[in-house]
mmCIF file of N, CA, C and O in Angstrom:
data_model
loop_
_atom_site.group_PDB
_atom_site.id
_atom_site.type_symbol
_atom_site.label_atom_id
_atom_site.label_comp_id
_atom_site.label_asym_id
_atom_site.label_seq_id
_atom_site.Cartn_x
_atom_site.Cartn_y
_atom_site.Cartn_z
ATOM 1 N N MET A 1 -32.228 -23.258 77.044
ATOM 2 C CA MET A 1 -32.961 -24.083 77.980
ATOM 3 C C MET A 1 -32.568 -25.551 77.854
ATOM 4 O O MET A 1 -33.406 -26.415 78.056
ATOM 5 N N ASN A 2 -31.350 -25.856 77.529
ATOM 6 C CA ASN A 2 -30.962 -27.252 77.371
ATOM 7 C C ASN A 2 -30.215 -27.814 78.571
ATOM 8 O O ASN A 2 -29.747 -28.942 78.534
ATOM 9 N N ASP A 3 -30.081 -27.032 79.643
ATOM 10 C CA ASP A 3 -29.434 -27.531 80.844
ATOM 11 C C ASP A 3 -30.429 -28.366 81.633
ATOM 12 O O ASP A 3 -31.622 -28.089 81.663
ATOM 13 N N TRP A 4 -29.918 -29.398 82.294
ATOM 14 C CA TRP A 4 -30.762 -30.257 83.120
ATOM 15 C C TRP A 4 -31.186 -29.492 84.367
ATOM 16 O O TRP A 4 -30.415 -28.743 84.943
ATOM 17 N N VAL A 5 -32.427 -29.697 84.781
ATOM 18 C CA VAL A 5 -33.006 -29.073 85.959
ATOM 19 C C VAL A 5 -33.237 -30.147 87.008
ATOM 20 O O VAL A 5 -33.867 -31.176 86.723
ATOM 21 N N ARG A 6 -32.733 -29.906 88.216
ATOM 22 C CA ARG A 6 -32.946 -30.870 89.299
ATOM 23 C C ARG A 6 -34.394 -30.771 89.765
ATOM 24 O O ARG A 6 -34.881 -29.698 90.081
ATOM 25 N N VAL A 7 -35.068 -31.909 89.807
ATOM 26 C CA VAL A 7 -36.470 -31.958 90.215
ATOM 27 C C VAL A 7 -36.548 -32.169 91.724
ATOM 28 O O VAL A 7 -37.155 -31.392 92.447
ATOM 29 N N CYS A 8 -35.934 -33.256 92.202
ATOM 30 C CA CYS A 8 -35.952 -33.605 93.615
ATOM 31 C C CYS A 8 -35.081 -34.835 93.821
ATOM 32 O O CYS A 8 -34.621 -35.441 92.859
ATOM 33 N N ALA A 9 -34.880 -35.206 95.073
ATOM 34 C CA ALA A 9 -34.212 -36.468 95.384
ATOM 35 C C ALA A 9 -35.165 -37.602 95.017
ATOM 36 O O ALA A 9 -36.395 -37.440 95.102
ATOM 37 N N THR A 10 -34.621 -38.734 94.605
ATOM 38 C CA THR A 10 -35.484 -39.863 94.248
ATOM 39 C C THR A 10 -36.346 -40.285 95.433
ATOM 40 O O THR A 10 -37.492 -40.703 95.246
ATOM 41 N N SER A 11 -35.853 -40.136 96.636
ATOM 42 C CA SER A 11 -36.608 -40.519 97.838
ATOM 43 C C SER A 11 -37.774 -39.578 98.128
ATOM 44 O O SER A 11 -38.647 -39.893 98.935
ATOM 45 N N GLU A 12 -37.800 -38.428 97.458
ATOM 46 C CA GLU A 12 -38.871 -37.452 97.677
ATOM 47 C C GLU A 12 -40.034 -37.617 96.696
ATOM 48 O O GLU A 12 -41.036 -36.907 96.813
ATOM 49 N N LEU A 13 -39.904 -38.526 95.732
ATOM 50 C CA LEU A 13 -40.952 -38.749 94.744
ATOM 51 C C LEU A 13 -41.184 -40.253 94.638
ATOM 52 O O LEU A 13 -40.548 -40.937 93.849
ATOM 53 N N LEU A 14 -42.073 -40.744 95.457
ATOM 54 C CA LEU A 14 -42.337 -42.176 95.557
ATOM 55 C C LEU A 14 -43.256 -42.650 94.438
ATOM 56 O O LEU A 14 -43.949 -41.841 93.809
ATOM 57 N N PRO A 15 -43.293 -43.972 94.174
ATOM 58 C CA PRO A 15 -44.204 -44.488 93.150
ATOM 59 C C PRO A 15 -45.640 -44.025 93.410
ATOM 60 O O PRO A 15 -46.127 -44.044 94.543
ATOM 61 N N GLY A 16 -46.277 -43.540 92.341
ATOM 62 C CA GLY A 16 -47.641 -43.027 92.445
ATOM 63 C C GLY A 16 -47.712 -41.551 92.766
ATOM 64 O O GLY A 16 -48.800 -40.990 92.854
ATOM 65 N N GLU A 17 -46.557 -40.902 92.910
ATOM 66 C CA GLU A 17 -46.526 -39.477 93.213
ATOM 67 C C GLU A 17 -46.041 -38.683 92.009
ATOM 68 O O GLU A 17 -45.361 -39.209 91.123
ATOM 69 N N SER A 18 -46.384 -37.388 92.012
ATOM 70 C CA SER A 18 -45.942 -36.480 90.947
ATOM 71 C C SER A 18 -45.578 -35.143 91.563
ATOM 72 O O SER A 18 -45.981 -34.823 92.680
ATOM 73 N N THR A 19 -44.807 -34.375 90.806
ATOM 74 C CA THR A 19 -44.408 -33.039 91.235
ATOM 75 C C THR A 19 -44.191 -32.184 89.997
ATOM 76 O O THR A 19 -44.175 -32.699 88.869
ATOM 77 N N VAL A 20 -44.010 -30.900 90.198
ATOM 78 C CA VAL A 20 -43.775 -29.985 89.075
ATOM 79 C C VAL A 20 -42.430 -29.302 89.255
ATOM 80 O O VAL A 20 -42.101 -28.835 90.344
ATOM 81 N N ALA A 21 -41.659 -29.277 88.190
ATOM 82 C CA ALA A 21 -40.383 -28.552 88.139
ATOM 83 C C ALA A 21 -40.514 -27.498 87.049
ATOM 84 O O ALA A 21 -41.413 -27.564 86.208
ATOM 85 N N TRP A 22 -39.623 -26.532 87.064
ATOM 86 C CA TRP A 22 -39.651 -25.464 86.060
ATOM 87 C C TRP A 22 -38.321 -25.413 85.323
ATOM 88 O O TRP A 22 -37.268 -25.429 85.950
ATOM 89 N N ASP A 23 -38.393 -25.361 83.999
ATOM 90 C CA ASP A 23 -37.227 -25.111 83.167
ATOM 91 C C ASP A 23 -37.485 -23.767 82.487
ATOM 92 O O ASP A 23 -38.212 -23.695 81.491
ATOM 93 N N GLY A 24 -36.972 -22.713 83.081
ATOM 94 C CA GLY A 24 -37.291 -21.370 82.587
ATOM 95 C C GLY A 24 -38.765 -21.101 82.810
ATOM 96 O O GLY A 24 -39.268 -21.200 83.926
ATOM 97 N N ASP A 25 -39.492 -20.829 81.715
ATOM 98 C CA ASP A 25 -40.927 -20.567 81.794
ATOM 99 C C ASP A 25 -41.770 -21.823 81.572
ATOM 100 O O ASP A 25 -42.996 -21.742 81.529
ATOM 101 N N THR A 26 -41.132 -22.969 81.412
ATOM 102 C CA THR A 26 -41.852 -24.200 81.106
ATOM 103 C C THR A 26 -42.100 -25.026 82.360
ATOM 104 O O THR A 26 -41.154 -25.501 82.989
ATOM 105 N N PRO A 27 -43.381 -25.219 82.733
ATOM 106 C CA PRO A 27 -43.680 -26.119 83.847
ATOM 107 C C PRO A 27 -43.621 -27.564 83.358
ATOM 108 O O PRO A 27 -44.159 -27.893 82.297
ATOM 109 N N ILE A 28 -42.936 -28.412 84.113
ATOM 110 C CA ILE A 28 -42.764 -29.810 83.725
ATOM 111 C C ILE A 28 -43.317 -30.702 84.828
ATOM 112 O O ILE A 28 -42.872 -30.643 85.976
ATOM 113 N N LEU A 29 -44.281 -31.533 84.477
ATOM 114 C CA LEU A 29 -44.877 -32.493 85.388
ATOM 115 C C LEU A 29 -44.013 -33.754 85.381
ATOM 116 O O LEU A 29 -43.791 -34.339 84.322
ATOM 117 N N VAL A 30 -43.519 -34.152 86.549
ATOM 118 C CA VAL A 30 -42.686 -35.348 86.673
ATOM 119 C C VAL A 30 -43.451 -36.364 87.510
ATOM 120 O O VAL A 30 -43.914 -36.049 88.611
ATOM 121 N N CYS A 31 -43.590 -37.583 86.983
ATOM 122 C CA CYS A 31 -44.380 -38.634 87.621
ATOM 123 C C CYS A 31 -43.531 -39.878 87.860
ATOM 124 O O CYS A 31 -42.694 -40.226 87.032
ATOM 125 N N ASN A 32 -43.778 -40.539 88.987
ATOM 126 C CA ASN A 32 -43.120 -41.801 89.301
ATOM 127 C C ASN A 32 -44.134 -42.911 89.077
ATOM 128 O O ASN A 32 -45.141 -43.005 89.768
ATOM 129 N N VAL A 33 -43.857 -43.755 88.089
ATOM 130 C CA VAL A 33 -44.710 -44.896 87.766
ATOM 131 C C VAL A 33 -43.918 -46.155 88.085
ATOM 132 O O VAL A 33 -43.027 -46.546 87.331
ATOM 133 N N GLY A 34 -44.194 -46.747 89.239
ATOM 134 C CA GLY A 34 -43.526 -47.988 89.623
ATOM 135 C C GLY A 34 -42.019 -47.888 89.702
ATOM 136 O O GLY A 34 -41.318 -48.860 89.423
ATOM 137 N N GLY A 35 -41.503 -46.721 90.056
ATOM 138 C CA GLY A 35 -40.064 -46.535 90.159
ATOM 139 C C GLY A 35 -39.410 -45.957 88.914
ATOM 140 O O GLY A 35 -38.227 -45.649 88.927
ATOM 141 N N ASP A 36 -40.171 -45.820 87.838
ATOM 142 C CA ASP A 36 -39.678 -45.185 86.613
ATOM 143 C C ASP A 36 -40.234 -43.766 86.559
ATOM 144 O O ASP A 36 -41.409 -43.536 86.864
ATOM 145 N N PHE A 37 -39.404 -42.828 86.140
ATOM 146 C CA PHE A 37 -39.786 -41.420 86.125
ATOM 147 C C PHE A 37 -40.069 -40.948 84.705
ATOM 148 O O PHE A 37 -39.329 -41.277 83.777
ATOM 149 N N TYR A 38 -41.138 -40.157 84.570
ATOM 150 C CA TYR A 38 -41.550 -39.627 83.281
ATOM 151 C C TYR A 38 -41.844 -38.142 83.435
ATOM 152 O O TYR A 38 -42.280 -37.704 84.500
ATOM 153 N N ALA A 39 -41.626 -37.387 82.361
ATOM 154 C CA ALA A 39 -41.837 -35.940 82.413
ATOM 155 C C ALA A 39 -42.611 -35.470 81.185
ATOM 156 O O ALA A 39 -42.300 -35.855 80.057
ATOM 157 N N LEU A 40 -43.616 -34.634 81.451
ATOM 158 C CA LEU A 40 -44.452 -34.041 80.406
ATOM 159 C C LEU A 40 -44.586 -32.551 80.671
ATOM 160 O O LEU A 40 -44.465 -32.113 81.820
ATOM 161 N N GLU A 41 -44.890 -31.813 79.636
ATOM 162 C CA GLU A 41 -45.225 -30.410 79.868
ATOM 163 C C GLU A 41 -46.494 -30.372 80.715
ATOM 164 O O GLU A 41 -47.451 -31.102 80.452
ATOM 165 N N ASP A 42 -46.507 -29.533 81.726
ATOM 166 C CA ASP A 42 -47.648 -29.452 82.638
ATOM 167 C C ASP A 42 -48.725 -28.551 82.042
ATOM 168 O O ASP A 42 -49.104 -27.530 82.597
ATOM 169 N N LYS A 43 -49.201 -28.966 80.858
ATOM 170 C CA LYS A 43 -50.214 -28.176 80.150
ATOM 171 C C LYS A 43 -51.037 -29.109 79.280
ATOM 172 O O LYS A 43 -50.500 -29.806 78.416
ATOM 173 N N CYS A 44 -52.336 -29.113 79.512
ATOM 174 C CA CYS A 44 -53.246 -29.923 78.701
ATOM 175 C C CYS A 44 -53.196 -29.460 77.249
ATOM 176 O O CYS A 44 -53.200 -28.254 76.985
ATOM 177 N N SER A 45 -53.164 -30.408 76.325
ATOM 178 C CA SER A 45 -53.120 -30.037 74.906
ATOM 179 C C SER A 45 -54.491 -29.578 74.395
ATOM 180 O O SER A 45 -54.572 -28.996 73.318
ATOM 181 N N HIS A 46 -55.523 -29.813 75.144
ATOM 182 C CA HIS A 46 -56.858 -29.364 74.747
ATOM 183 C C HIS A 46 -57.038 -27.878 75.048
ATOM 184 O O HIS A 46 -57.500 -27.127 74.204
ATOM 185 N N GLN A 47 -56.684 -27.484 76.266
ATOM 186 C CA GLN A 47 -56.701 -26.076 76.643
ATOM 187 C C GLN A 47 -55.518 -25.837 77.561
ATOM 188 O O GLN A 47 -55.019 -26.754 78.187
ATOM 189 N N ASP A 48 -55.103 -24.614 77.647
ATOM 190 C CA ASP A 48 -53.936 -24.249 78.448
ATOM 191 C C ASP A 48 -54.294 -24.306 79.941
ATOM 192 O O ASP A 48 -54.607 -23.296 80.547
ATOM 193 N N PHE A 49 -54.249 -25.523 80.499
ATOM 194 C CA PHE A 49 -54.578 -25.726 81.914
ATOM 195 C C PHE A 49 -53.581 -26.723 82.485
ATOM 196 O O PHE A 49 -53.215 -27.691 81.818
ATOM 197 N N GLU A 50 -53.156 -26.504 83.715
ATOM 198 C CA GLU A 50 -52.123 -27.359 84.295
ATOM 199 C C GLU A 50 -52.646 -28.760 84.596
ATOM 200 O O GLU A 50 -53.645 -28.941 85.289
ATOM 201 N N LEU A 51 -51.948 -29.754 84.058
ATOM 202 C CA LEU A 51 -52.309 -31.150 84.294
ATOM 203 C C LEU A 51 -52.078 -31.549 85.747
ATOM 204 O O LEU A 51 -52.770 -32.414 86.277
ATOM 205 N N SER A 52 -51.110 -30.919 86.396
ATOM 206 C CA SER A 52 -50.770 -31.282 87.771
ATOM 207 C C SER A 52 -51.923 -31.044 88.741
ATOM 208 O O SER A 52 -51.930 -31.605 89.840
ATOM 209 N N ALA A 53 -52.917 -30.271 88.351
ATOM 210 C CA ALA A 53 -54.087 -30.057 89.197
ATOM 211 C C ALA A 53 -55.019 -31.265 89.166
ATOM 212 O O ALA A 53 -55.900 -31.392 90.005
ATOM 213 N N GLY A 54 -54.803 -32.153 88.214
ATOM 214 C CA GLY A 54 -55.670 -33.315 88.048
ATOM 215 C C GLY A 54 -55.184 -34.536 88.803
ATOM 216 O O GLY A 54 -54.176 -34.513 89.498
ATOM 217 N N ALA A 55 -55.923 -35.620 88.635
ATOM 218 C CA ALA A 55 -55.628 -36.871 89.324
ATOM 219 C C ALA A 55 -54.594 -37.679 88.542
ATOM 220 O O ALA A 55 -54.802 -38.004 87.370
ATOM 221 N N PHE A 56 -53.480 -38.006 89.216
ATOM 222 C CA PHE A 56 -52.457 -38.875 88.636
ATOM 223 C C PHE A 56 -52.709 -40.287 89.132
ATOM 224 O O PHE A 56 -52.788 -40.530 90.329
ATOM 225 N N ASP A 57 -52.861 -41.222 88.208
ATOM 226 C CA ASP A 57 -53.065 -42.634 88.524
ATOM 227 C C ASP A 57 -51.759 -43.367 88.247
ATOM 228 O O ASP A 57 -51.434 -43.659 87.094
ATOM 229 N N GLY A 58 -50.997 -43.630 89.301
ATOM 230 C CA GLY A 58 -49.688 -44.266 89.152
ATOM 231 C C GLY A 58 -49.751 -45.697 88.668
ATOM 232 O O GLY A 58 -48.831 -46.181 88.028
ATOM 233 N N GLU A 59 -50.836 -46.403 88.949
ATOM 234 C CA GLU A 59 -50.965 -47.799 88.503
ATOM 235 C C GLU A 59 -51.204 -47.892 87.005
ATOM 236 O O GLU A 59 -50.712 -48.798 86.345
ATOM 237 N N ASN A 60 -51.992 -46.961 86.468
ATOM 238 C CA ASN A 60 -52.296 -46.967 85.036
ATOM 239 C C ASN A 60 -51.480 -45.962 84.239
ATOM 240 O O ASN A 60 -51.652 -45.841 83.033
ATOM 241 N N ALA A 61 -50.601 -45.212 84.926
ATOM 242 C CA ALA A 61 -49.710 -44.233 84.294
ATOM 243 C C ALA A 61 -50.483 -43.174 83.521
ATOM 244 O O ALA A 61 -50.129 -42.818 82.401
ATOM 245 N N THR A 62 -51.566 -42.659 84.128
ATOM 246 C CA THR A 62 -52.374 -41.641 83.468
ATOM 247 C C THR A 62 -52.543 -40.420 84.359
ATOM 248 O O THR A 62 -52.447 -40.503 85.578
ATOM 249 N N ILE A 63 -52.802 -39.305 83.710
ATOM 250 C CA ILE A 63 -53.146 -38.057 84.397
ATOM 251 C C ILE A 63 -54.402 -37.523 83.715
ATOM 252 O O ILE A 63 -54.521 -37.583 82.490
ATOM 253 N N GLU A 64 -55.346 -37.037 84.527
ATOM 254 C CA GLU A 64 -56.594 -36.518 83.997
ATOM 255 C C GLU A 64 -56.684 -35.029 84.267
ATOM 256 O O GLU A 64 -56.503 -34.581 85.397
ATOM 257 N N CYS A 65 -56.954 -34.262 83.229
ATOM 258 C CA CYS A 65 -57.114 -32.823 83.366
ATOM 259 C C CYS A 65 -58.446 -32.537 84.063
ATOM 260 O O CYS A 65 -59.489 -33.049 83.648
ATOM 261 N N THR A 66 -58.409 -31.723 85.094
ATOM 262 C CA THR A 66 -59.624 -31.428 85.846
ATOM 263 C C THR A 66 -60.574 -30.498 85.094
ATOM 264 O O THR A 66 -61.751 -30.427 85.424
ATOM 265 N N LEU A 67 -60.091 -29.812 84.082
ATOM 266 C CA LEU A 67 -60.924 -28.837 83.380
ATOM 267 C C LEU A 67 -62.038 -29.497 82.566
ATOM 268 O O LEU A 67 -63.199 -29.150 82.693
ATOM 269 N N HIS A 68 -61.674 -30.470 81.723
ATOM 270 C CA HIS A 68 -62.681 -31.115 80.866
ATOM 271 C C HIS A 68 -62.568 -32.637 80.836
ATOM 272 O O HIS A 68 -63.227 -33.284 80.028
ATOM 273 N N GLY A 69 -61.696 -33.217 81.651
ATOM 274 C CA GLY A 69 -61.618 -34.671 81.741
ATOM 275 C C GLY A 69 -60.736 -35.355 80.711
ATOM 276 O O GLY A 69 -60.770 -36.581 80.600
ATOM 277 N N ALA A 70 -59.936 -34.601 79.963
ATOM 278 C CA ALA A 70 -59.004 -35.237 79.025
ATOM 279 C C ALA A 70 -57.991 -36.043 79.826
ATOM 280 O O ALA A 70 -57.561 -35.645 80.904
ATOM 281 N N LYS A 71 -57.614 -37.202 79.293
ATOM 282 C CA LYS A 71 -56.687 -38.090 79.996
ATOM 283 C C LYS A 71 -55.486 -38.364 79.100
ATOM 284 O O LYS A 71 -55.636 -38.521 77.886
ATOM 285 N N PHE A 72 -54.295 -38.438 79.720
ATOM 286 C CA PHE A 72 -53.051 -38.638 78.984
ATOM 287 C C PHE A 72 -52.235 -39.756 79.612
ATOM 288 O O PHE A 72 -52.256 -39.943 80.831
ATOM 289 N N ASP A 73 -51.467 -40.462 78.785
ATOM 290 C CA ASP A 73 -50.507 -41.452 79.261
ATOM 291 C C ASP A 73 -49.231 -40.689 79.623
ATOM 292 O O ASP A 73 -48.643 -40.031 78.761
ATOM 293 N N VAL A 74 -48.807 -40.757 80.872
ATOM 294 C CA VAL A 74 -47.633 -39.984 81.297
ATOM 295 C C VAL A 74 -46.331 -40.553 80.747
ATOM 296 O O VAL A 74 -45.311 -39.876 80.745
ATOM 297 N N ARG A 75 -46.343 -41.786 80.261
ATOM 298 C CA ARG A 75 -45.118 -42.392 79.728
ATOM 299 C C ARG A 75 -44.728 -41.831 78.370
ATOM 300 O O ARG A 75 -43.552 -41.771 78.035
ATOM 301 N N ASP A 76 -45.721 -41.434 77.563
ATOM 302 C CA ASP A 76 -45.394 -40.925 76.223
ATOM 303 C C ASP A 76 -46.172 -39.652 75.849
ATOM 304 O O ASP A 76 -45.969 -39.105 74.780
ATOM 305 N N GLY A 77 -47.072 -39.199 76.707
ATOM 306 C CA GLY A 77 -47.794 -37.959 76.465
ATOM 307 C C GLY A 77 -49.015 -38.076 75.585
ATOM 308 O O GLY A 77 -49.714 -37.092 75.366
ATOM 309 N N ARG A 78 -49.316 -39.280 75.078
ATOM 310 C CA ARG A 78 -50.434 -39.386 74.128
ATOM 311 C C ARG A 78 -51.780 -39.174 74.815
ATOM 312 O O ARG A 78 -51.980 -39.550 75.971
ATOM 313 N N ALA A 79 -52.679 -38.557 74.078
ATOM 314 C CA ALA A 79 -54.046 -38.332 74.555
ATOM 315 C C ALA A 79 -54.798 -39.652 74.509
ATOM 316 O O ALA A 79 -54.719 -40.390 73.532
ATOM 317 N N LEU A 80 -55.533 -39.939 75.585
ATOM 318 C CA LEU A 80 -56.260 -41.203 75.674
ATOM 319 C C LEU A 80 -57.755 -41.058 75.444
ATOM 320 O O LEU A 80 -58.439 -42.058 75.218
ATOM 321 N N CYS A 81 -58.275 -39.826 75.544
ATOM 322 C CA CYS A 81 -59.701 -39.626 75.311
ATOM 323 C C CYS A 81 -59.984 -38.159 74.988
ATOM 324 O O CYS A 81 -59.182 -37.287 75.281
ATOM 325 N N ALA A 82 -61.161 -37.956 74.394
ATOM 326 C CA ALA A 82 -61.614 -36.591 74.096
ATOM 327 C C ALA A 82 -61.865 -35.870 75.416
ATOM 328 O O ALA A 82 -62.107 -36.514 76.430
ATOM 329 N N PRO A 83 -61.757 -34.566 75.436
ATOM 330 C CA PRO A 83 -61.685 -33.673 74.282
ATOM 331 C C PRO A 83 -60.269 -33.429 73.760
ATOM 332 O O PRO A 83 -60.093 -32.636 72.849
ATOM 333 N N ALA A 84 -59.267 -34.082 74.313
ATOM 334 C CA ALA A 84 -57.893 -33.902 73.812
ATOM 335 C C ALA A 84 -57.599 -34.936 72.727
ATOM 336 O O ALA A 84 -57.953 -36.107 72.863
ATOM 337 N N TYR A 85 -56.968 -34.485 71.671
ATOM 338 C CA TYR A 85 -56.566 -35.376 70.577
ATOM 339 C C TYR A 85 -55.069 -35.309 70.330
ATOM 340 O O TYR A 85 -54.479 -36.268 69.846
ATOM 341 N N ALA A 86 -54.456 -34.194 70.670
ATOM 342 C CA ALA A 86 -53.018 -34.011 70.468
ATOM 343 C C ALA A 86 -52.264 -34.465 71.723
ATOM 344 O O ALA A 86 -52.759 -34.324 72.846
ATOM 345 N N PRO A 87 -51.074 -34.998 71.544
ATOM 346 C CA PRO A 87 -50.280 -35.395 72.707
ATOM 347 C C PRO A 87 -49.720 -34.187 73.450
ATOM 348 O O PRO A 87 -49.680 -33.079 72.915
ATOM 349 N N VAL A 88 -49.292 -34.434 74.670
ATOM 350 C CA VAL A 88 -48.601 -33.432 75.476
ATOM 351 C C VAL A 88 -47.106 -33.662 75.263
ATOM 352 O O VAL A 88 -46.657 -34.816 75.236
ATOM 353 N N PRO A 89 -46.310 -32.607 75.076
ATOM 354 C CA PRO A 89 -44.869 -32.803 74.875
ATOM 355 C C PRO A 89 -44.232 -33.576 76.030
ATOM 356 O O PRO A 89 -44.496 -33.301 77.201
ATOM 357 N N LYS A 90 -43.407 -34.549 75.657
ATOM 358 C CA LYS A 90 -42.685 -35.384 76.617
ATOM 359 C C LYS A 90 -41.247 -34.884 76.702
ATOM 360 O O LYS A 90 -40.676 -34.478 75.691
ATOM 361 N N PHE A 91 -40.666 -34.923 77.906
ATOM 362 C CA PHE A 91 -39.303 -34.459 78.108
ATOM 363 C C PHE A 91 -38.430 -35.578 78.660
ATOM 364 O O PHE A 91 -38.931 -36.510 79.293
ATOM 365 N N PRO A 92 -37.116 -35.493 78.447
ATOM 366 C CA PRO A 92 -36.219 -36.526 78.964
ATOM 367 C C PRO A 92 -36.098 -36.443 80.488
ATOM 368 O O PRO A 92 -36.270 -35.376 81.082
ATOM 369 N N VAL A 93 -35.819 -37.582 81.076
ATOM 370 C CA VAL A 93 -35.598 -37.683 82.520
ATOM 371 C C VAL A 93 -34.343 -38.524 82.727
ATOM 372 O O VAL A 93 -34.114 -39.493 82.013
ATOM 373 N N LYS A 94 -33.545 -38.128 83.709
ATOM 374 C CA LYS A 94 -32.418 -38.967 84.104
ATOM 375 C C LYS A 94 -32.362 -38.989 85.628
ATOM 376 O O LYS A 94 -32.805 -38.063 86.301
ATOM 377 N N VAL A 95 -31.841 -40.098 86.144
ATOM 378 C CA VAL A 95 -31.608 -40.234 87.574
ATOM 379 C C VAL A 95 -30.104 -40.298 87.749
ATOM 380 O O VAL A 95 -29.436 -41.146 87.156
ATOM 381 N N GLU A 96 -29.586 -39.364 88.529
ATOM 382 C CA GLU A 96 -28.141 -39.257 88.712
ATOM 383 C C GLU A 96 -27.850 -38.758 90.119
ATOM 384 O O GLU A 96 -28.487 -37.803 90.581
ATOM 385 N N SER A 97 -26.929 -39.405 90.805
ATOM 386 C CA SER A 97 -26.521 -39.010 92.159
ATOM 387 C C SER A 97 -27.704 -38.909 93.111
ATOM 388 O O SER A 97 -27.798 -37.990 93.918
ATOM 389 N N GLY A 98 -28.650 -39.847 92.986
ATOM 390 C CA GLY A 98 -29.791 -39.889 93.884
ATOM 391 C C GLY A 98 -30.837 -38.832 93.638
ATOM 392 O O GLY A 98 -31.712 -38.606 94.479
ATOM 393 N N ALA A 99 -30.772 -38.171 92.491
ATOM 394 C CA ALA A 99 -31.743 -37.123 92.179
ATOM 395 C C ALA A 99 -32.382 -37.369 90.807
ATOM 396 O O ALA A 99 -31.814 -38.023 89.944
ATOM 397 N N VAL A 100 -33.572 -36.802 90.628
ATOM 398 C CA VAL A 100 -34.294 -36.851 89.372
ATOM 399 C C VAL A 100 -34.063 -35.530 88.640
ATOM 400 O O VAL A 100 -34.164 -34.456 89.247
ATOM 401 N N TRP A 101 -33.727 -35.622 87.351
ATOM 402 C CA TRP A 101 -33.433 -34.437 86.541
ATOM 403 C C TRP A 101 -34.276 -34.473 85.261
ATOM 404 O O TRP A 101 -34.567 -35.538 84.733
ATOM 405 N N THR A 102 -34.630 -33.297 84.760
ATOM 406 C CA THR A 102 -35.364 -33.207 83.498
ATOM 407 C C THR A 102 -34.956 -31.907 82.794
ATOM 408 O O THR A 102 -34.215 -31.090 83.357
ATOM 409 N N ARG A 103 -35.464 -31.723 81.591
ATOM 410 C CA ARG A 103 -35.214 -30.484 80.852
ATOM 411 C C ARG A 103 -36.184 -30.374 79.687
ATOM 412 O O ARG A 103 -36.691 -31.361 79.180
ATOM 413 N N ASP A 104 -36.425 -29.144 79.290
ATOM 414 C CA ASP A 104 -37.201 -28.868 78.087
ATOM 415 C C ASP A 104 -36.211 -28.924 76.928
ATOM 416 O O ASP A 104 -35.396 -28.021 76.754
ATOM 417 N N ASP A 105 -36.271 -29.990 76.163
ATOM 418 C CA ASP A 105 -35.292 -30.200 75.091
ATOM 419 C C ASP A 105 -35.795 -29.752 73.724
ATOM 420 O O ASP A 105 -35.236 -30.118 72.703
ATOM 421 N N ARG A 106 -36.831 -28.925 73.713
ATOM 422 C CA ARG A 106 -37.399 -28.497 72.428
ATOM 423 C C ARG A 106 -36.610 -27.403 71.742
ATOM 424 O O ARG A 106 -36.830 -27.120 70.588
ATOM 425 N N GLY A 107 -35.714 -26.772 72.469
ATOM 426 C CA GLY A 107 -35.133 -25.716 71.717
ATOM 427 C C GLY A 107 -33.908 -25.083 72.137
ATOM 428 O O GLY A 107 -33.350 -24.243 71.636
#
């Protein structure tokens, strides 16, 4: 699973928007924060629930899990409030040939 996965064209993911890409069985949440792209595993570290169902705040670079209200910084995956204490895995992102790319680099 170390090959880069094309997420979308940069023009398809505007600042304040997010989308989900898949690297094999791993859902990856990709967020545009002021023109910079960040990628996290699309799974709350508190419970196995997709973060992409929650509210992404592009100005504050946060995503809130709709299940119990845990909030994460999309730039580094760290948990910002209870009930989550563990970070969400962060993945690399590159912009190449007008497209956004990511990958699950854990293994």
